[in-house]
Amino acid sequence: FVESGWAGRTFFCWFLVANRKQWALLDLTGLESLDSIGAWLWIRNNPSLSSLNGLENLQYVGEVLSIENNISLTDINALNHSITPLYHDIDIRENVLLSECAVQAVCEALQTPWSSVWISNNNEGCQNNPQVMQACLTNTLPGLETPPECVLFPNPFHHSLQVFVNVPYQDVTLRIRDISGRVWMQDT
């Protein structure tokens, strides 16, 4: 854990970069209570890391989520949930065994205009942004032939918002977030 200050702001950052003593790090078990990172989360150069298990409760990364050069990494499903704000940067590269990157946090960032997402030099299925975006658009819920669709009108809105979905309402959780990623309304 590193705390650093810049221009009167305090950033809280996590750097998970292996040294010889950490080469046996297989996953991130023990970090289950971690729910937010104020600025950067760098997971780099961990040769034995095979999954990001332990990050299931991570809900906020202020600026950058970087997953790089983890040669045994095959599983990032711990990030299969929203991470706010939606406009943070994501960098996933040089994880030679990683073939599935279409998890919710990555898919949402790829579809958010203010995000910068760099995906490169991973295994087939996670080699570049277009490949992962295609996987995001074709992943479906079990039993659905087409991806769920949600239409909001009008957007932006001032007093009233209409929401239309093409799945049964009992299968839907609606979260409306403001531009900073805070949940403004939630309904199940």
PDB file of C-alpha atoms in Angstrom:
ATOM      1  CA  PHE A   1       0.000   0.000   0.000  1.00  0.00           C
ATOM      2  CA  VAL A   2       1.398   3.333  -1.049  1.00  0.00           C
ATOM      3  CA  GLU A   3       0.087   6.778  -0.158  1.00  0.00           C
ATOM      4  CA  SER A   4       1.363   9.690  -2.164  1.00  0.00           C
ATOM      5  CA  GLY A   5       0.437  13.353  -2.430  1.00  0.00           C
ATOM      6  CA  TRP A   6       0.300  15.546  -5.528  1.00  0.00           C
ATOM      7  CA  ALA A   7      -0.941  19.125  -5.962  1.00  0.00           C
ATOM      8  CA  GLY A   8      -2.724  19.140  -2.627  1.00  0.00           C
ATOM      9  CA  ARG A   9      -4.568  15.857  -3.291  1.00  0.00           C
ATOM     10  CA  THR A  10      -3.862  12.567  -1.567  1.00  0.00           C
ATOM     11  CA  PHE A  11      -3.939   9.408  -3.666  1.00  0.00           C
ATOM     12  CA  PHE A  12      -4.140   5.917  -2.302  1.00  0.00           C
ATOM     13  CA  CYS A  13      -2.578   3.347  -4.600  1.00  0.00           C
ATOM     14  CA  TRP A  14      -1.935  -0.383  -4.594  1.00  0.00           C
ATOM     15  CA  PHE A  15       1.015  -1.822  -6.451  1.00  0.00           C
ATOM     16  CA  LEU A  16       1.092  -5.617  -6.646  1.00  0.00           C
ATOM     17  CA  VAL A  17       4.441  -6.067  -8.350  1.00  0.00           C
ATOM     18  CA  ALA A  18       6.309  -9.241  -7.551  1.00  0.00           C
ATOM     19  CA  ASN A  19       9.746  -9.454  -6.124  1.00  0.00           C
ATOM     20  CA  ARG A  20      11.467 -12.794  -5.519  1.00  0.00           C
ATOM     21  CA  LYS A  21       9.602 -13.312  -2.230  1.00  0.00           C
ATOM     22  CA  GLN A  22       6.186 -12.887  -3.926  1.00  0.00           C
ATOM     23  CA  TRP A  23       6.663 -15.274  -6.847  1.00  0.00           C
ATOM     24  CA  ALA A  24       4.401 -17.800  -5.135  1.00  0.00           C
ATOM     25  CA  LEU A  25       1.397 -15.413  -5.176  1.00  0.00           C
ATOM     26  CA  LEU A  26      -1.332 -17.541  -6.860  1.00  0.00           C
ATOM     27  CA  ASP A  27      -4.318 -15.233  -6.345  1.00  0.00           C
ATOM     28  CA  LEU A  28      -5.317 -12.200  -4.298  1.00  0.00           C
ATOM     29  CA  THR A  29      -7.054 -14.056  -1.497  1.00  0.00           C
ATOM     30  CA  GLY A  30      -6.889 -11.916   1.612  1.00  0.00           C
ATOM     31  CA  LEU A  31      -7.959  -8.736  -0.183  1.00  0.00           C
ATOM     32  CA  GLU A  32     -11.683  -9.571  -0.023  1.00  0.00           C
ATOM     33  CA  SER A  33     -12.393  -6.551   2.184  1.00  0.00           C
ATOM     34  CA  LEU A  34     -10.793  -4.174  -0.334  1.00  0.00           C
ATOM     35  CA  ASP A  35     -13.628  -2.169  -1.885  1.00  0.00           C
ATOM     36  CA  SER A  36     -11.946   0.954  -3.245  1.00  0.00           C
ATOM     37  CA  ILE A  37      -8.661   2.259  -4.594  1.00  0.00           C
ATOM     38  CA  GLY A  38      -8.337   6.038  -4.701  1.00  0.00           C
ATOM     39  CA  ALA A  39      -6.093   6.219  -7.753  1.00  0.00           C
ATOM     40  CA  TRP A  40      -4.164   3.257  -9.228  1.00  0.00           C
ATOM     41  CA  LEU A  41      -4.278  -0.506  -8.939  1.00  0.00           C
ATOM     42  CA  TRP A  42      -1.278  -2.053 -10.705  1.00  0.00           C
ATOM     43  CA  ILE A  43      -1.061  -5.847 -10.832  1.00  0.00           C
ATOM     44  CA  ARG A  44       2.193  -6.450 -12.691  1.00  0.00           C
ATOM     45  CA  ASN A  45       4.988  -8.985 -13.080  1.00  0.00           C
ATOM     46  CA  ASN A  46       3.549 -11.681 -10.813  1.00  0.00           C
ATOM     47  CA  PRO A  47       4.724 -14.886 -12.554  1.00  0.00           C
ATOM     48  CA  SER A  48       2.660 -17.322 -10.436  1.00  0.00           C
ATOM     49  CA  LEU A  49      -0.558 -15.288 -10.260  1.00  0.00           C
ATOM     50  CA  SER A  50      -3.306 -17.340 -11.947  1.00  0.00           C
ATOM     51  CA  SER A  51      -6.446 -15.477 -10.858  1.00  0.00           C
ATOM     52  CA  LEU A  52      -7.646 -12.198  -9.393  1.00  0.00           C
ATOM     53  CA  ASN A  53      -9.754 -14.026  -6.798  1.00  0.00           C
ATOM     54  CA  GLY A  54      -9.902 -11.731  -3.803  1.00  0.00           C
ATOM     55  CA  LEU A  55     -11.022  -8.634  -5.741  1.00  0.00           C
ATOM     56  CA  GLU A  56     -14.717  -9.619  -5.865  1.00  0.00           C
ATOM     57  CA  ASN A  57     -15.698  -6.686  -3.620  1.00  0.00           C
ATOM     58  CA  LEU A  58     -13.674  -4.010  -5.413  1.00  0.00           C
ATOM     59  CA  GLN A  59     -16.240  -1.350  -6.358  1.00  0.00           C
ATOM     60  CA  TYR A  60     -14.146   1.745  -7.073  1.00  0.00           C
ATOM     61  CA  VAL A  61     -10.841   2.487  -8.821  1.00  0.00           C
ATOM     62  CA  GLY A  62     -10.236   6.217  -9.096  1.00  0.00           C
ATOM     63  CA  GLU A  63      -7.954   6.332 -12.131  1.00  0.00           C
ATOM     64  CA  VAL A  64      -6.146   3.254 -13.485  1.00  0.00           C
ATOM     65  CA  LEU A  65      -6.554  -0.517 -13.276  1.00  0.00           C
ATOM     66  CA  SER A  66      -3.473  -2.120 -14.823  1.00  0.00           C
ATOM     67  CA  ILE A  67      -3.027  -5.889 -15.212  1.00  0.00           C
ATOM     68  CA  GLU A  68       0.272  -6.520 -16.992  1.00  0.00           C
ATOM     69  CA  ASN A  69       2.851  -9.237 -17.553  1.00  0.00           C
ATOM     70  CA  ASN A  70       1.370 -11.880 -15.268  1.00  0.00           C
ATOM     71  CA  ILE A  71       2.459 -14.911 -17.299  1.00  0.00           C
ATOM     72  CA  SER A  72       0.277 -17.467 -15.434  1.00  0.00           C
ATOM     73  CA  LEU A  73      -2.899 -15.356 -15.242  1.00  0.00           C
ATOM     74  CA  THR A  74      -5.921 -17.163 -16.714  1.00  0.00           C
ATOM     75  CA  ASP A  75      -8.865 -15.793 -14.710  1.00  0.00           C
ATOM     76  CA  ILE A  76     -10.062 -12.219 -14.116  1.00  0.00           C
ATOM     77  CA  ASN A  77     -13.658 -13.220 -13.270  1.00  0.00           C
ATOM     78  CA  ALA A  78     -13.303 -11.525  -9.882  1.00  0.00           C
ATOM     79  CA  LEU A  79     -13.879  -8.312 -11.891  1.00  0.00           C
ATOM     80  CA  ASN A  80     -17.211  -9.536 -13.281  1.00  0.00           C
ATOM     81  CA  HIS A  81     -19.118  -6.640 -11.693  1.00  0.00           C
ATOM     82  CA  SER A  82     -19.278  -2.858 -12.070  1.00  0.00           C
ATOM     83  CA  ILE A  83     -16.304  -0.831 -10.938  1.00  0.00           C
ATOM     84  CA  THR A  84     -16.917   2.885 -10.687  1.00  0.00           C
ATOM     85  CA  PRO A  85     -16.376   5.427 -11.929  1.00  0.00           C
ATOM     86  CA  LEU A  86     -17.070   3.957 -15.359  1.00  0.00           C
ATOM     87  CA  TYR A  87     -14.567   6.339 -16.977  1.00  0.00           C
ATOM     88  CA  HIS A  88     -11.389   5.013 -15.329  1.00  0.00           C
ATOM     89  CA  ASP A  89      -8.558   3.603 -17.457  1.00  0.00           C
ATOM     90  CA  ILE A  90      -7.950  -0.137 -17.864  1.00  0.00           C
ATOM     91  CA  ASP A  91      -4.745  -1.668 -19.193  1.00  0.00           C
ATOM     92  CA  ILE A  92      -4.625  -5.454 -19.769  1.00  0.00           C
ATOM     93  CA  ARG A  93      -1.559  -6.675 -21.642  1.00  0.00           C
ATOM     94  CA  GLU A  94       1.220  -9.236 -21.792  1.00  0.00           C
ATOM     95  CA  ASN A  95      -0.772 -11.859 -19.836  1.00  0.00           C
ATOM     96  CA  VAL A  96       0.042 -14.660 -22.270  1.00  0.00           C
ATOM     97  CA  LEU A  97      -2.428 -17.252 -20.887  1.00  0.00           C
ATOM     98  CA  LEU A  98      -5.383 -14.881 -20.399  1.00  0.00           C
ATOM     99  CA  SER A  99      -8.023 -15.661 -23.031  1.00  0.00           C
ATOM    100  CA  GLU A 100     -11.213 -14.225 -21.505  1.00  0.00           C
ATOM    101  CA  CYS A 101     -11.359 -10.508 -20.732  1.00  0.00           C
ATOM    102  CA  ALA A 102     -15.071  -9.900 -21.355  1.00  0.00           C
ATOM    103  CA  VAL A 103     -15.968  -9.371 -17.706  1.00  0.00           C
ATOM    104  CA  GLN A 104     -18.421  -6.674 -16.669  1.00  0.00           C
ATOM    105  CA  ALA A 105     -15.858  -4.109 -15.472  1.00  0.00           C
ATOM    106  CA  VAL A 106     -13.953  -4.318 -18.775  1.00  0.00           C
ATOM    107  CA  CYS A 107     -17.073  -4.396 -20.971  1.00  0.00           C
ATOM    108  CA  GLU A 108     -18.526  -1.322 -19.262  1.00  0.00           C
ATOM    109  CA  ALA A 109     -15.262   0.594 -19.616  1.00  0.00           C
ATOM    110  CA  LEU A 110     -15.012  -0.343 -23.305  1.00  0.00           C
ATOM    111  CA  GLN A 111     -18.479   1.099 -23.865  1.00  0.00           C
ATOM    112  CA  THR A 112     -17.902   4.308 -21.878  1.00  0.00           C
ATOM    113  CA  PRO A 113     -16.736   7.249 -24.006  1.00  0.00           C
ATOM    114  CA  TRP A 114     -14.520   8.747 -21.273  1.00  0.00           C
ATOM    115  CA  SER A 115     -12.601   5.532 -20.575  1.00  0.00           C
ATOM    116  CA  SER A 116      -9.270   4.565 -22.056  1.00  0.00           C
ATOM    117  CA  VAL A 117      -8.905   0.813 -22.437  1.00  0.00           C
ATOM    118  CA  TRP A 118      -5.750  -0.851 -23.761  1.00  0.00           C
ATOM    119  CA  ILE A 119      -5.873  -4.596 -24.349  1.00  0.00           C
ATOM    120  CA  SER A 120      -2.972  -6.254 -26.156  1.00  0.00           C
ATOM    121  CA  ASN A 121      -0.662  -9.262 -26.326  1.00  0.00           C
ATOM    122  CA  ASN A 122      -2.793 -11.613 -24.249  1.00  0.00           C
ATOM    123  CA  ASN A 123      -4.004 -15.030 -25.440  1.00  0.00           C
ATOM    124  CA  GLU A 124      -6.570 -15.566 -28.230  1.00  0.00           C
ATOM    125  CA  GLY A 125      -9.902 -14.105 -27.101  1.00  0.00           C
ATOM    126  CA  CYS A 126      -8.223 -11.243 -25.243  1.00  0.00           C
ATOM    127  CA  GLN A 127      -5.710  -9.980 -27.783  1.00  0.00           C
ATOM    128  CA  ASN A 128      -7.101  -6.515 -28.499  1.00  0.00           C
ATOM    129  CA  ASN A 129      -9.963  -4.100 -27.856  1.00  0.00           C
ATOM    130  CA  PRO A 130     -12.118  -5.114 -30.866  1.00  0.00           C
ATOM    131  CA  GLN A 131     -11.854  -8.810 -29.975  1.00  0.00           C
ATOM    132  CA  VAL A 132     -12.921  -8.191 -26.374  1.00  0.00           C
ATOM    133  CA  MET A 133     -15.676  -5.757 -27.421  1.00  0.00           C
ATOM    134  CA  GLN A 134     -17.095  -8.441 -29.727  1.00  0.00           C
ATOM    135  CA  ALA A 135     -17.068 -10.914 -26.824  1.00  0.00           C
ATOM    136  CA  CYS A 136     -18.797  -8.317 -24.617  1.00  0.00           C
ATOM    137  CA  LEU A 137     -21.524  -7.815 -27.208  1.00  0.00           C
ATOM    138  CA  THR A 138     -22.130 -11.537 -27.761  1.00  0.00           C
ATOM    139  CA  ASN A 139     -21.988 -12.795 -24.163  1.00  0.00           C
ATOM    140  CA  THR A 140     -25.488 -13.674 -23.038  1.00  0.00           C
ATOM    141  CA  LEU A 141     -27.250 -14.814 -19.909  1.00  0.00           C
ATOM    142  CA  PRO A 142     -27.993 -18.574 -19.777  1.00  0.00           C
ATOM    143  CA  GLY A 143     -31.139 -19.320 -21.801  1.00  0.00           C
ATOM    144  CA  LEU A 144     -31.082 -16.082 -23.799  1.00  0.00           C
ATOM    145  CA  GLU A 145     -30.476 -16.148 -27.530  1.00  0.00           C
ATOM    146  CA  THR A 146     -29.703 -12.442 -27.747  1.00  0.00           C
ATOM    147  CA  PRO A 147     -27.954 -10.145 -25.284  1.00  0.00           C
ATOM    148  CA  PRO A 148     -30.256  -8.280 -22.915  1.00  0.00           C
ATOM    149  CA  GLU A 149     -31.129  -4.822 -24.144  1.00  0.00           C
ATOM    150  CA  CYS A 150     -31.874  -1.775 -22.071  1.00  0.00           C
ATOM    151  CA  VAL A 151     -33.243   1.440 -23.510  1.00  0.00           C
ATOM    152  CA  LEU A 152     -33.356   4.642 -21.468  1.00  0.00           C
ATOM    153  CA  PHE A 153     -35.374   7.662 -22.556  1.00  0.00           C
ATOM    154  CA  PRO A 154     -34.679  10.546 -22.401  1.00  0.00           C
ATOM    155  CA  ASN A 155     -30.973  10.656 -21.650  1.00  0.00           C
ATOM    156  CA  PRO A 156     -30.028  12.976 -20.026  1.00  0.00           C
ATOM    157  CA  PHE A 157     -33.197  13.540 -18.015  1.00  0.00           C
ATOM    158  CA  HIS A 158     -34.369  16.047 -15.416  1.00  0.00           C
ATOM    159  CA  HIS A 159     -37.506  14.684 -13.742  1.00  0.00           C
ATOM    160  CA  SER A 160     -38.632  11.458 -15.393  1.00  0.00           C
ATOM    161  CA  LEU A 161     -36.828   8.511 -16.987  1.00  0.00           C
ATOM    162  CA  GLN A 162     -38.378   5.587 -18.839  1.00  0.00           C
ATOM    163  CA  VAL A 163     -36.554   2.243 -18.825  1.00  0.00           C
ATOM    164  CA  PHE A 164     -37.335  -0.591 -21.234  1.00  0.00           C
ATOM    165  CA  VAL A 165     -35.678  -4.030 -21.053  1.00  0.00           C
ATOM    166  CA  ASN A 166     -36.190  -7.137 -23.195  1.00  0.00           C
ATOM    167  CA  VAL A 167     -35.959  -9.624 -20.302  1.00  0.00           C
ATOM    168  CA  PRO A 168     -38.469 -10.366 -17.506  1.00  0.00           C
ATOM    169  CA  TYR A 169     -38.381  -7.582 -14.911  1.00  0.00           C
ATOM    170  CA  GLN A 170     -37.832 -10.074 -12.059  1.00  0.00           C
ATOM    171  CA  ASP A 171     -34.439 -10.866 -13.681  1.00  0.00           C
ATOM    172  CA  VAL A 172     -33.335  -7.213 -13.717  1.00  0.00           C
ATOM    173  CA  THR A 173     -31.516  -5.024 -11.223  1.00  0.00           C
ATOM    174  CA  LEU A 174     -31.535  -1.374 -12.259  1.00  0.00           C
ATOM    175  CA  ARG A 175     -28.793   0.934 -10.990  1.00  0.00           C
ATOM    176  CA  ILE A 176     -28.656   4.541 -12.110  1.00  0.00           C
ATOM    177  CA  ARG A 177     -25.311   6.218 -11.489  1.00  0.00           C
ATOM    178  CA  ASP A 178     -24.249   9.838 -11.765  1.00  0.00           C
ATOM    179  CA  ILE A 179     -21.245  10.845 -13.849  1.00  0.00           C
ATOM    180  CA  SER A 180     -18.863  10.185 -10.938  1.00  0.00           C
ATOM    181  CA  GLY A 181     -20.154   6.621 -10.608  1.00  0.00           C
ATOM    182  CA  ARG A 182     -22.170   7.048  -7.403  1.00  0.00           C
ATOM    183  CA  VAL A 183     -25.386   5.017  -7.300  1.00  0.00           C
ATOM    184  CA  TRP A 184     -28.247   7.504  -7.526  1.00  0.00           C
ATOM    185  CA  MET A 185     -31.025   4.920  -7.570  1.00  0.00           C
ATOM    186  CA  GLN A 186     -31.246   1.135  -7.356  1.00  0.00           C
ATOM    187  CA  ASP A 187     -34.262  -1.094  -7.875  1.00  0.00           C
ATOM    188  CA  THR A 188     -34.664  -4.854  -8.216  1.00  0.00           C
TER     189      THR A 188
END
